[in-house]
CSV table of C-alpha atoms and ligand atoms in Angstrom, one decimal:
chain,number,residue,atom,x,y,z
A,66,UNK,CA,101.5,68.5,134.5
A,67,UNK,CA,97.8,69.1,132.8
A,68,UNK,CA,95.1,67.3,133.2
A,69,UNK,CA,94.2,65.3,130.3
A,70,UNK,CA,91.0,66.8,129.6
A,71,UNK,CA,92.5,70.4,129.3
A,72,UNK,CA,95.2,69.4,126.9
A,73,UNK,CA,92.6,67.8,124.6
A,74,UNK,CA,90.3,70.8,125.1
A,75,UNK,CA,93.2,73.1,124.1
A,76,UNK,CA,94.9,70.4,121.2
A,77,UNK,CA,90.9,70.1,120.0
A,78,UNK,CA,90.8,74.6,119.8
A,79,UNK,CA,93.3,74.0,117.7
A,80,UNK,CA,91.6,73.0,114.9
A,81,UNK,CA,89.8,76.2,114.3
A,82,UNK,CA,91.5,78.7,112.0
A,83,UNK,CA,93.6,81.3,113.0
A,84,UNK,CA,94.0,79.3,116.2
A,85,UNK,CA,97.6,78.6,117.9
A,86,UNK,CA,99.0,76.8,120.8
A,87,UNK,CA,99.0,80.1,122.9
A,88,UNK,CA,95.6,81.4,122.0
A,89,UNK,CA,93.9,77.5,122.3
A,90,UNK,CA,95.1,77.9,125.9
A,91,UNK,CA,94.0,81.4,126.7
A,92,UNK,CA,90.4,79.8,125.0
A,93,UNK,CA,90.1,76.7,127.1
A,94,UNK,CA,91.1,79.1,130.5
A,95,UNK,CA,88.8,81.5,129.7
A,96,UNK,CA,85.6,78.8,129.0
A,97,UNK,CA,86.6,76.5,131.9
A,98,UNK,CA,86.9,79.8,134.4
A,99,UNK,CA,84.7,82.5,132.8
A,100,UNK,CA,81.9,81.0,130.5
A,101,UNK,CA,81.2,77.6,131.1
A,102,UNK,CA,77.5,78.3,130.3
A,103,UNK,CA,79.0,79.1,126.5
A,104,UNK,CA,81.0,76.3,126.3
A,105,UNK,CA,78.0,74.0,127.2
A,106,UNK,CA,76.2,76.2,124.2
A,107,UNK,CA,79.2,76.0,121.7
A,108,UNK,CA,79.5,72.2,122.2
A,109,UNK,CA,75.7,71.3,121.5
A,110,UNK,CA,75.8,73.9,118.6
A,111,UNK,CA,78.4,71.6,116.8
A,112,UNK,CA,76.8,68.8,117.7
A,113,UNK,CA,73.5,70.3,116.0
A,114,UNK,CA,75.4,71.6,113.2
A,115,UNK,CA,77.3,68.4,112.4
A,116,UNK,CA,74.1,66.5,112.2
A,117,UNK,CA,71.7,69.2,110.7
A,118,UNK,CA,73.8,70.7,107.9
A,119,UNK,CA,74.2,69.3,104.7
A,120,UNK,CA,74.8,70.5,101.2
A,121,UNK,CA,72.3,71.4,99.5
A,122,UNK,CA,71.5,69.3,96.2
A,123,UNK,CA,71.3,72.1,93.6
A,124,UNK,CA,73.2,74.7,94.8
A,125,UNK,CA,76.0,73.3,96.9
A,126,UNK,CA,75.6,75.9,100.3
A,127,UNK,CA,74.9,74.1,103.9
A,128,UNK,CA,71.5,73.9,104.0
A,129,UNK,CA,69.0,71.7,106.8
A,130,UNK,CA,66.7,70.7,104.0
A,131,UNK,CA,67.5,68.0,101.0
A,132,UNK,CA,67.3,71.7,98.9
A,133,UNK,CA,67.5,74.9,100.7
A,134,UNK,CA,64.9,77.5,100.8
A,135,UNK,CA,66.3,79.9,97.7
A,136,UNK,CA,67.2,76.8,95.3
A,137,UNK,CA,63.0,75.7,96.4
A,138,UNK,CA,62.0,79.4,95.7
A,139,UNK,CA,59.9,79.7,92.6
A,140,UNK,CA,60.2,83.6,92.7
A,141,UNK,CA,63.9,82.8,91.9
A,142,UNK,CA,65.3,83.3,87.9
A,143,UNK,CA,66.1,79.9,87.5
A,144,UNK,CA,67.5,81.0,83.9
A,145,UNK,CA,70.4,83.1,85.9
A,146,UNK,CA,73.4,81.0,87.6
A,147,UNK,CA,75.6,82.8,90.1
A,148,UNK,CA,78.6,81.1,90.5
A,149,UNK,CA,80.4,81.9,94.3
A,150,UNK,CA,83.4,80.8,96.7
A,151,UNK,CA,81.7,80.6,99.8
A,152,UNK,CA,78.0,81.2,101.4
A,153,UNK,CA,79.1,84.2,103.0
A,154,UNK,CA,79.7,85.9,99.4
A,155,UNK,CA,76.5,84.4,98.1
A,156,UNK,CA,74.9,86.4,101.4
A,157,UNK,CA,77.0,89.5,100.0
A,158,UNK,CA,75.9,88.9,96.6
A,159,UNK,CA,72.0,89.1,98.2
A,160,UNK,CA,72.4,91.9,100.1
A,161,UNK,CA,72.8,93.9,96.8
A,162,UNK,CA,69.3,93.6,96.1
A,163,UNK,CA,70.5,93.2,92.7
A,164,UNK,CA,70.5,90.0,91.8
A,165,UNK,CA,67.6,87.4,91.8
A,166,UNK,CA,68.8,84.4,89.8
A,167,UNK,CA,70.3,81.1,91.2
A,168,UNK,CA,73.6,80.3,92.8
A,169,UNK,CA,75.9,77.6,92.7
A,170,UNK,CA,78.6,77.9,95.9
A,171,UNK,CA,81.8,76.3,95.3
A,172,UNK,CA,82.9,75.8,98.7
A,173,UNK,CA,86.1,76.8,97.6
A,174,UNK,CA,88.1,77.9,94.7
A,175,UNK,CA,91.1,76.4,92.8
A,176,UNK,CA,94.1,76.4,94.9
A,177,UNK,CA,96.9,74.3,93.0
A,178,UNK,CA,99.0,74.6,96.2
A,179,UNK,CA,96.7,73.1,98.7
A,180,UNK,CA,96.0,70.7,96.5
A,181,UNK,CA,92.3,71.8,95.9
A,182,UNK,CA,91.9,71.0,91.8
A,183,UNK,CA,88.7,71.0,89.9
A,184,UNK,CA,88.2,67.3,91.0
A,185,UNK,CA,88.1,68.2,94.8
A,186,UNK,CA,85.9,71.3,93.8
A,187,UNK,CA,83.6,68.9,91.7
A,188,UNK,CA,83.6,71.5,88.7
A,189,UNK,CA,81.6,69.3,86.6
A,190,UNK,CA,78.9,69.6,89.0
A,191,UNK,CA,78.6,73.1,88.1
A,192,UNK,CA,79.1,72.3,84.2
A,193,UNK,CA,76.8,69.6,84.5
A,194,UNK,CA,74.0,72.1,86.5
A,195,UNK,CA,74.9,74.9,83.9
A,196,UNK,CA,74.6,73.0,80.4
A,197,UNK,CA,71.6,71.3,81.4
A,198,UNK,CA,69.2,73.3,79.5
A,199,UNK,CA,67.3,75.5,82.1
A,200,UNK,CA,70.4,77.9,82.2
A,201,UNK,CA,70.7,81.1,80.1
A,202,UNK,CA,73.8,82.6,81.6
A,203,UNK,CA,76.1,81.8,84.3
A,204,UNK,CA,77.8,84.9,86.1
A,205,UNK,CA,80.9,83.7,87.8
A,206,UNK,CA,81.1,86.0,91.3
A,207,UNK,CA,84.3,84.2,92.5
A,208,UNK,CA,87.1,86.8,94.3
A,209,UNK,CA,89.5,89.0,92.2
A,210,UNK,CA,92.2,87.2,94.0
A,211,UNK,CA,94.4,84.6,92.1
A,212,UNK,CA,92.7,81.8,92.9
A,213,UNK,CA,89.0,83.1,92.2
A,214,UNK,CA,90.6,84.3,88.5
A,215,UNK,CA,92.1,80.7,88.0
A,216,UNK,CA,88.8,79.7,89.0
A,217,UNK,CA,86.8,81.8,86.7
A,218,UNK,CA,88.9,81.1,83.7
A,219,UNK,CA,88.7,77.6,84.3
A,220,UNK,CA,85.1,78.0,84.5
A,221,UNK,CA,84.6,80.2,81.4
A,222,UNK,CA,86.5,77.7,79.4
A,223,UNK,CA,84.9,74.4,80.1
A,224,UNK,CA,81.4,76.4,80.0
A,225,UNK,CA,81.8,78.1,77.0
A,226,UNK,CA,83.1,75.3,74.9
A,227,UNK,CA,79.8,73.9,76.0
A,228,UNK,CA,77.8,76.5,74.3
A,229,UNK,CA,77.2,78.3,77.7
A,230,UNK,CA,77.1,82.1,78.2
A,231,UNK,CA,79.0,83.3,80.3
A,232,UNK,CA,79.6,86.8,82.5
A,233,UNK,CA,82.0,87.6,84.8
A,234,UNK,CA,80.9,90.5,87.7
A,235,UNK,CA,82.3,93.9,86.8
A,236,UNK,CA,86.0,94.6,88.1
A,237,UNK,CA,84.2,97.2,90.4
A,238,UNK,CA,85.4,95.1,93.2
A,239,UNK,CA,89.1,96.2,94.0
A,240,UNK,CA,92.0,94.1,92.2
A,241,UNK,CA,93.1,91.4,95.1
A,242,UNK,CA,89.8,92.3,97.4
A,243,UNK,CA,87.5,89.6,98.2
A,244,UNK,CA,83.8,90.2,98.1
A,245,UNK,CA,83.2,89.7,101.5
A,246,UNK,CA,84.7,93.1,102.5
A,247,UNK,CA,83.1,95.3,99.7
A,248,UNK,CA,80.2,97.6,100.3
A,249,UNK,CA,76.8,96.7,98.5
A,250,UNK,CA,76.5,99.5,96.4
A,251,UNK,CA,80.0,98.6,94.2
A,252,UNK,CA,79.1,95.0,94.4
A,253,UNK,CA,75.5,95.8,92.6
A,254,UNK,CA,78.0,98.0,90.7
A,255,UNK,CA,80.1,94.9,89.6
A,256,UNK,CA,76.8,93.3,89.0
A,257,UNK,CA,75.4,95.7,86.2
A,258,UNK,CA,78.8,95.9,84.6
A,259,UNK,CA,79.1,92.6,84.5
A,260,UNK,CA,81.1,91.2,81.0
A,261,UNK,CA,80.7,88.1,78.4
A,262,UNK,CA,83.6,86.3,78.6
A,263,UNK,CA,82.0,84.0,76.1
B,176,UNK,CA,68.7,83.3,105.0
B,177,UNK,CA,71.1,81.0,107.0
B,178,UNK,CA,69.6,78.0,108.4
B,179,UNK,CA,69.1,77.8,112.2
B,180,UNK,CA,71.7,75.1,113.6
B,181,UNK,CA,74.6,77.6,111.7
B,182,UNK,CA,73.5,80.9,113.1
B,183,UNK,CA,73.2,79.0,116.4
B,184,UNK,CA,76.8,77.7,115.6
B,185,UNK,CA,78.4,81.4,114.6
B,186,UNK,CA,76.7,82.8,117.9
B,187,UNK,CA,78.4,79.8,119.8
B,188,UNK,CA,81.5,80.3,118.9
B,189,UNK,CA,81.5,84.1,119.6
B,190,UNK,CA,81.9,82.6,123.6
B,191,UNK,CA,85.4,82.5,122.7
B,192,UNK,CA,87.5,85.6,123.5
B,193,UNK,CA,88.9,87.9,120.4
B,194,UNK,CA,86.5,86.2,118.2
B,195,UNK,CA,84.4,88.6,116.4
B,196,UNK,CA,81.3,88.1,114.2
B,197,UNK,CA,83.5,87.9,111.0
B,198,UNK,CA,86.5,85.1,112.3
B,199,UNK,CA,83.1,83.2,114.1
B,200,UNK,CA,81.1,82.8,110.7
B,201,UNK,CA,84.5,82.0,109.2
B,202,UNK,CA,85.1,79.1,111.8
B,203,UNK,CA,81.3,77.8,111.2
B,204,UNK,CA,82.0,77.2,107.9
B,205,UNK,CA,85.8,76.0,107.9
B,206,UNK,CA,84.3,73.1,110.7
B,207,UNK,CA,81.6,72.3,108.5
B,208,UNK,CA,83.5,72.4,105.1
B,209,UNK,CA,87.1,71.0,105.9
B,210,UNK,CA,87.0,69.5,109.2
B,211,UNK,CA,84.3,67.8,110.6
B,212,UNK,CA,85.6,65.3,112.7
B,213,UNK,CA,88.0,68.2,114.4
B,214,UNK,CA,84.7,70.0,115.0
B,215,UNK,CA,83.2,66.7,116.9
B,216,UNK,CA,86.3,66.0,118.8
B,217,UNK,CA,86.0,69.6,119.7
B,218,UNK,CA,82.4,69.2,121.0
B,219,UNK,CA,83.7,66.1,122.8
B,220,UNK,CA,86.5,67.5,124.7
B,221,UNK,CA,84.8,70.3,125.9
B,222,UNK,CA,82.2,68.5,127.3
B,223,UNK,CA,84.5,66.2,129.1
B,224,UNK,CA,86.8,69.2,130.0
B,225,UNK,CA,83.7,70.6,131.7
B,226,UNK,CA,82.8,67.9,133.4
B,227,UNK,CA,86.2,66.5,134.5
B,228,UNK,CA,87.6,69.7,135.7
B,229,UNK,CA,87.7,71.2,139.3
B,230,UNK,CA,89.3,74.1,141.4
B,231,UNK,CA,92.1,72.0,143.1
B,232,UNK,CA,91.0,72.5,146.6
B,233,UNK,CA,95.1,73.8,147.7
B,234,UNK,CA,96.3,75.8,145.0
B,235,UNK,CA,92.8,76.6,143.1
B,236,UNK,CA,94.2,75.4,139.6
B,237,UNK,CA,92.5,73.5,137.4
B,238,UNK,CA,92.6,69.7,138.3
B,239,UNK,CA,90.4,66.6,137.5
B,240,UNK,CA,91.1,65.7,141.1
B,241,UNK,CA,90.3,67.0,144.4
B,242,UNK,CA,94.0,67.6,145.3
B,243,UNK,CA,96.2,68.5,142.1
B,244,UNK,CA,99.4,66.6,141.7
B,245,UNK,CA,101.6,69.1,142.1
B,246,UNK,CA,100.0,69.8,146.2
B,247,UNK,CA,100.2,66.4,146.5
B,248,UNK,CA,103.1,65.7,145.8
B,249,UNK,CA,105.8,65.0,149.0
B,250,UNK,CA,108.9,66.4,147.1
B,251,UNK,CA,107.7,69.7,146.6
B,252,UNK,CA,108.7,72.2,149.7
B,253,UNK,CA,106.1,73.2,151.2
B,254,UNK,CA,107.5,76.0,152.8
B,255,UNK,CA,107.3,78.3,150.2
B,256,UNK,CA,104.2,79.4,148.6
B,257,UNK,CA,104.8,81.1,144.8
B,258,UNK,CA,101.5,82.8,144.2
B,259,UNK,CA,100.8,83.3,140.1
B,260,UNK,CA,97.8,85.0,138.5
B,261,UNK,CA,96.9,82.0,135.9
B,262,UNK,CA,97.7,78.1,135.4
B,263,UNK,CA,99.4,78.7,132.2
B,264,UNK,CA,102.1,81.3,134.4
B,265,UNK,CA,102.4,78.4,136.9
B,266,UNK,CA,103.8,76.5,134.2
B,267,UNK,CA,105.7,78.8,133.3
B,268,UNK,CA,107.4,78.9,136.7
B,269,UNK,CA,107.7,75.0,136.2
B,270,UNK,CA,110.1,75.3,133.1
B,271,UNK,CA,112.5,77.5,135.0
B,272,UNK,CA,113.1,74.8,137.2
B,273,UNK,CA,114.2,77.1,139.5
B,274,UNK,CA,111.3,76.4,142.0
B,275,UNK,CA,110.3,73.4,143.7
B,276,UNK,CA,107.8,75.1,146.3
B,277,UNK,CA,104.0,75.0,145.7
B,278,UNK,CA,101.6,77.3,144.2
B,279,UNK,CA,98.8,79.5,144.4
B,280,UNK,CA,96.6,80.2,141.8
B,281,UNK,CA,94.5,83.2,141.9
B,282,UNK,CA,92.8,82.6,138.4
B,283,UNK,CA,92.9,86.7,138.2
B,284,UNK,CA,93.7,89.4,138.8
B,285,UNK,CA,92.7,92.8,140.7
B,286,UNK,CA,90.5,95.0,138.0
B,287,UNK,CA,88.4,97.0,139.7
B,288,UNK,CA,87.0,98.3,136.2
B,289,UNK,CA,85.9,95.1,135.5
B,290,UNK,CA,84.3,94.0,138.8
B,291,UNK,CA,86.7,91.7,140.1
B,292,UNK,CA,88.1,92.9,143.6
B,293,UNK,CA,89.4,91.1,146.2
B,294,UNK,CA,86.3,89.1,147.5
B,295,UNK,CA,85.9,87.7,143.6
B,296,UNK,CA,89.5,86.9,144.0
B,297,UNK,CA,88.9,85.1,147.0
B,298,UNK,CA,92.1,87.1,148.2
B,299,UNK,CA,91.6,86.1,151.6
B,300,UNK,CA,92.2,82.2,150.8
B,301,UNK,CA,95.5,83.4,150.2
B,302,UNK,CA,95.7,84.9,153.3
B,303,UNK,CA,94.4,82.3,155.3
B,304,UNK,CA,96.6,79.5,153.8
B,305,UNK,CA,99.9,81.4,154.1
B,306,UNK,CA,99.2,82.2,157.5
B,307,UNK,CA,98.3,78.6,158.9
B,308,UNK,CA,101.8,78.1,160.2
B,309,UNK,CA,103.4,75.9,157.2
B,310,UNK,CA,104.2,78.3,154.8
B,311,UNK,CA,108.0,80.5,155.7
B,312,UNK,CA,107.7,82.8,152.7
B,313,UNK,CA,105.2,83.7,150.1
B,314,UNK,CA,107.0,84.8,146.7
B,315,UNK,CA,104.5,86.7,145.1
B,316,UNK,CA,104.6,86.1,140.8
B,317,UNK,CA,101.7,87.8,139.4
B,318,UNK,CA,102.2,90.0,136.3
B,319,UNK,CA,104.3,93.4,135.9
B,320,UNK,CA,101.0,94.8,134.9
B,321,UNK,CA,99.2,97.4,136.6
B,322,UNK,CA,97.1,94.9,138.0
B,323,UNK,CA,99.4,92.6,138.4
B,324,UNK,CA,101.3,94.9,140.6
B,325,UNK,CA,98.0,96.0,142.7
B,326,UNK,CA,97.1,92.2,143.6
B,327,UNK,CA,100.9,91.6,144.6
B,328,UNK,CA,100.2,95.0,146.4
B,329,UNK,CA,96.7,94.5,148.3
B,330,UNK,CA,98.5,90.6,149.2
B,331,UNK,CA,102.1,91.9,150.3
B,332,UNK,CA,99.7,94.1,153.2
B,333,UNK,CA,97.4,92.0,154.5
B,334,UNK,CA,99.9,89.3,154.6
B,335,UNK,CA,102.7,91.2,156.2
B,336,UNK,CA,100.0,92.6,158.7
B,337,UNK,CA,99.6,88.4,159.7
B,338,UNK,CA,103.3,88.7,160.0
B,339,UNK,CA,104.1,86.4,156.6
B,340,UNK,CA,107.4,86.7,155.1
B,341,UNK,CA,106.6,88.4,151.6
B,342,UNK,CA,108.6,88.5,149.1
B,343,UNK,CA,108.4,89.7,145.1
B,344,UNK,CA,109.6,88.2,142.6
B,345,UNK,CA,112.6,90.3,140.8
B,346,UNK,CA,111.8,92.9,138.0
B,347,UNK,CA,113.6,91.1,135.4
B,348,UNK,CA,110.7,91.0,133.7
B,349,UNK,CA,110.1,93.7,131.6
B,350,UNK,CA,108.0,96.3,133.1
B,351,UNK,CA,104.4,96.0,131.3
B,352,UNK,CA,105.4,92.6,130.2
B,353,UNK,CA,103.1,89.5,131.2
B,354,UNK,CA,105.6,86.6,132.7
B,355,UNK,CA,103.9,84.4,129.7
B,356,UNK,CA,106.3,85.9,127.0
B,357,UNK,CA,109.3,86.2,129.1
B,358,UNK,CA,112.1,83.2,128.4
B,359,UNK,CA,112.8,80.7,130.7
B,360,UNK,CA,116.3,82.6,131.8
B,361,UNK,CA,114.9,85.6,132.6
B,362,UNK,CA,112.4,83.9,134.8
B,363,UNK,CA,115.2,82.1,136.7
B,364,UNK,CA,117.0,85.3,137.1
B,365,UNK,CA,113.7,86.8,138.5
B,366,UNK,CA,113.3,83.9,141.0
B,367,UNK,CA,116.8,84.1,142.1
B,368,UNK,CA,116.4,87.6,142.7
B,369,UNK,CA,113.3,88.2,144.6
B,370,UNK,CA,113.2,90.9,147.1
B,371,UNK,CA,111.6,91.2,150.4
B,372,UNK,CA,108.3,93.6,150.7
B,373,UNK,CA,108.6,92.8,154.5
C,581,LIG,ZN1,70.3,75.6,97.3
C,582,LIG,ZN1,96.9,72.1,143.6
């Protein structure tokens, strides 16, 4: 006995993360009687974001230009590759003031069970970007979860049979914690201690 | 560091209730990573959603009509008038099937702490349709809450005062509870034993 329009609105909620049947429908209520004004905003911001973001070309994170604005940087270490999951961890990684090299973001890490492999990851990319001559050493930053192990020690392999150095961050960050939730200070920590796998 | 269109995207989505800086940067990137088209169709629907939908001008839900279906429809009894805080507990009234009178919805509640009182309410719509000679008994459904119990209170006077037949739907709900967790029995049981308040 909906209308139409609000079960799409509340089936379309649903693709967010984290987001269920119940909580889609508490969302599309709320807009449609409380904040209309932010759902006009929050549909032209995807709208935007759809069409302005890309990836950037060297280092994989959204970006608006062709390359984005640290990858075009020429006060950047461009002999120093930082290897992360996700944008937000490459912010993290920045906020520690202790780091001025590159990145490569993955967008991801190795997750045999969701059926995300080095091929959906494009690993070579990384290899490719890493062994290409300007690199001295890449410093995986991926989580101590699992996943951002596998995702290391798939790394270190395939770069160091390629002559590649490479560092892994310092185990400062907790055993199982993700990057995202640790304080600067043991993060520039991890970055110091940081140790050739290679 | 983050380019425009994404802040503007991470702000967006903080419109939506519960969602915190954290889960809204997380959602930016999940739509821009893994699920783009999910992110358009969501920009679509809630565009049409908040164009298509309307107060229904009889029971105040959310309709893409002037009339809803349910108010229009000639099988429902028009006699009775259940009067429910949101659209989703109207529904919930619906699976009972214990109920085949129409509906008001308030699209609220009374919380004075939060500014909404009576005239925000539009309490006296309420008043004024119950009292225009169709309706034999108002069965008043909002929440167990505190509020919930205020509105049904603050309705039960003014509408006895206009000589309305009030009545309150049973307590089989569990006190505290919100009717949108509560099985479809329990419901029924409520319905069947409502108690007069007048
Ligand atoms: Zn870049
Ligand atoms: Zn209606």
């Amino acid at each position: 006995m909906s209308p139409s329009s609000l079960e799409s609105l509340v089936e379309a909620l649903r693709c967010l993360p984290g987001v269920g049947p119940k909580s889609a429908q508490r969302m599309a209520y709320y807009l449609l009687q409380r904040d209309r004004e932010g759902a006009a905003q929050l549909a032209a911001s995807l709208v935007t974001a759809l069409s302005a973001l890309r990836h950037c070309q060297r280092c994989n994170t959204l970006t608006e230009a062709d390359v984005c604005e640290r990858c075009a940087s020429p006060r950047r270490d461009a002999s120093l590759l930082c290897v992360v999951e996700t944008p937000v961890d490459m912010n993290m990684m920045e906020q520690t003031l202790a780091y001025s090299g590159l990145y490569y973001v993955l967008m991801g890490r190795l997750s045999p069970l969701d059926g995300i492999g080095p091929r959906e990851l494009a690993l070579e990319r990384v290899v490719a970007r890493a062994s290409g001559g300007e690199v001295r050493e890449v410093i995986l930053a991926t989580n101590f979860t699992n996943e951002g192990e596998a995702t290391a020690h798939y790394l270190s392999e395939h770069l160091s049979a390629r002559g590649v150095r490479v560092t892994r961050i310092a185990r400062g960050v907790p055993v199982g914690g993700e990057l995202e939730y640790v304080d600067s200070g043991t993060l520039a920590q991890a970055f110091r201690e940081r140790r050739s796998l290679a």
